[in-house]
């Protein structure tokens, strides 16, 4: 499953400010602010690292301890 975080705003400035906030949390932009067809602005960000993969039994990765 891919993680995506979305920011929606009433204008480009508001959307860009939200994207900057996501970047301050360690995310990287995946889609810069864009005007959508219904007159709202959207931007997306994703984590900078990959999510852990799930093993065949569905319990996630095993860490030796």
mmCIF file of C-alpha atoms in Angstrom:
data_model
loop_
_atom_site.group_PDB
_atom_site.id
_atom_site.type_symbol
_atom_site.label_atom_id
_atom_site.label_comp_id
_atom_site.label_asym_id
_atom_site.label_seq_id
_atom_site.Cartn_x
_atom_site.Cartn_y
_atom_site.Cartn_z
ATOM 1 C CA UNK A 1 0.000 0.000 0.000
ATOM 2 C CA UNK A 2 1.367 3.403 -0.941
ATOM 3 C CA UNK A 3 1.020 6.285 1.501
ATOM 4 C CA UNK A 4 -0.006 9.667 0.117
ATOM 5 C CA UNK A 5 -0.859 12.789 2.062
ATOM 6 C CA UNK A 6 -3.116 15.341 0.399
ATOM 7 C CA UNK A 7 -3.560 19.053 1.007
ATOM 8 C CA UNK A 8 -6.584 20.924 -0.333
ATOM 9 C CA UNK A 9 -6.938 24.667 -0.297
ATOM 10 C CA UNK A 10 -9.191 27.471 -1.465
ATOM 11 C CA UNK A 11 -6.324 29.078 -3.409
ATOM 12 C CA UNK A 12 -2.784 28.297 -4.575
ATOM 13 C CA UNK A 13 -1.137 30.101 -1.646
ATOM 14 C CA UNK A 14 -3.108 28.190 0.960
ATOM 15 C CA UNK A 15 -2.340 24.897 -0.779
ATOM 16 C CA UNK A 16 1.384 25.722 -1.020
ATOM 17 C CA UNK A 17 1.461 26.553 2.707
ATOM 18 C CA UNK A 18 -0.088 23.178 3.494
ATOM 19 C CA UNK A 19 2.448 21.415 1.290
ATOM 20 C CA UNK A 20 5.271 23.277 3.062
ATOM 21 C CA UNK A 21 3.896 22.004 6.378
ATOM 22 C CA UNK A 22 3.997 18.419 5.087
ATOM 23 C CA UNK A 23 7.586 18.966 3.944
ATOM 24 C CA UNK A 24 8.506 20.206 7.433
ATOM 25 C CA UNK A 25 7.283 16.831 8.717
ATOM 26 C CA UNK A 26 9.765 15.002 6.462
ATOM 27 C CA UNK A 27 7.558 14.275 3.446
ATOM 28 C CA UNK A 28 8.538 15.060 -0.147
ATOM 29 C CA UNK A 29 6.231 16.641 -2.726
ATOM 30 C CA UNK A 30 4.634 14.202 -5.171
ATOM 31 C CA UNK A 31 2.286 16.715 -6.829
ATOM 32 C CA UNK A 32 2.765 20.471 -6.624
ATOM 33 C CA UNK A 33 -0.314 22.677 -6.057
ATOM 34 C CA UNK A 34 -2.698 22.224 -8.979
ATOM 35 C CA UNK A 35 -6.085 23.746 -9.765
ATOM 36 C CA UNK A 36 -8.674 20.987 -10.166
ATOM 37 C CA UNK A 37 -11.774 21.093 -12.339
ATOM 38 C CA UNK A 38 -14.094 21.938 -9.449
ATOM 39 C CA UNK A 39 -12.142 25.140 -8.645
ATOM 40 C CA UNK A 40 -10.188 23.809 -5.678
ATOM 41 C CA UNK A 41 -6.441 23.409 -5.228
ATOM 42 C CA UNK A 42 -4.697 20.159 -4.325
ATOM 43 C CA UNK A 43 -1.132 19.026 -3.620
ATOM 44 C CA UNK A 44 0.277 15.665 -2.531
ATOM 45 C CA UNK A 45 3.300 14.484 -0.567
ATOM 46 C CA UNK A 46 4.790 11.066 0.162
ATOM 47 C CA UNK A 47 7.198 9.706 2.789
ATOM 48 C CA UNK A 48 10.883 9.826 1.891
ATOM 49 C CA UNK A 49 11.377 6.165 2.886
ATOM 50 C CA UNK A 50 9.581 3.065 1.678
ATOM 51 C CA UNK A 51 7.021 1.393 3.926
ATOM 52 C CA UNK A 52 8.050 -2.001 5.324
ATOM 53 C CA UNK A 53 6.966 -4.962 3.254
ATOM 54 C CA UNK A 54 4.624 -7.627 4.574
ATOM 55 C CA UNK A 55 5.816 -11.224 4.866
ATOM 56 C CA UNK A 56 3.801 -14.168 3.561
ATOM 57 C CA UNK A 57 2.053 -14.713 6.908
ATOM 58 C CA UNK A 58 0.846 -11.092 6.985
ATOM 59 C CA UNK A 59 2.682 -10.123 10.197
ATOM 60 C CA UNK A 60 5.174 -7.700 8.683
ATOM 61 C CA UNK A 61 8.969 -7.920 8.661
ATOM 62 C CA UNK A 62 10.724 -9.987 11.311
ATOM 63 C CA UNK A 63 13.535 -8.341 13.277
ATOM 64 C CA UNK A 64 16.097 -10.572 15.013
ATOM 65 C CA UNK A 65 16.444 -9.658 18.665
#
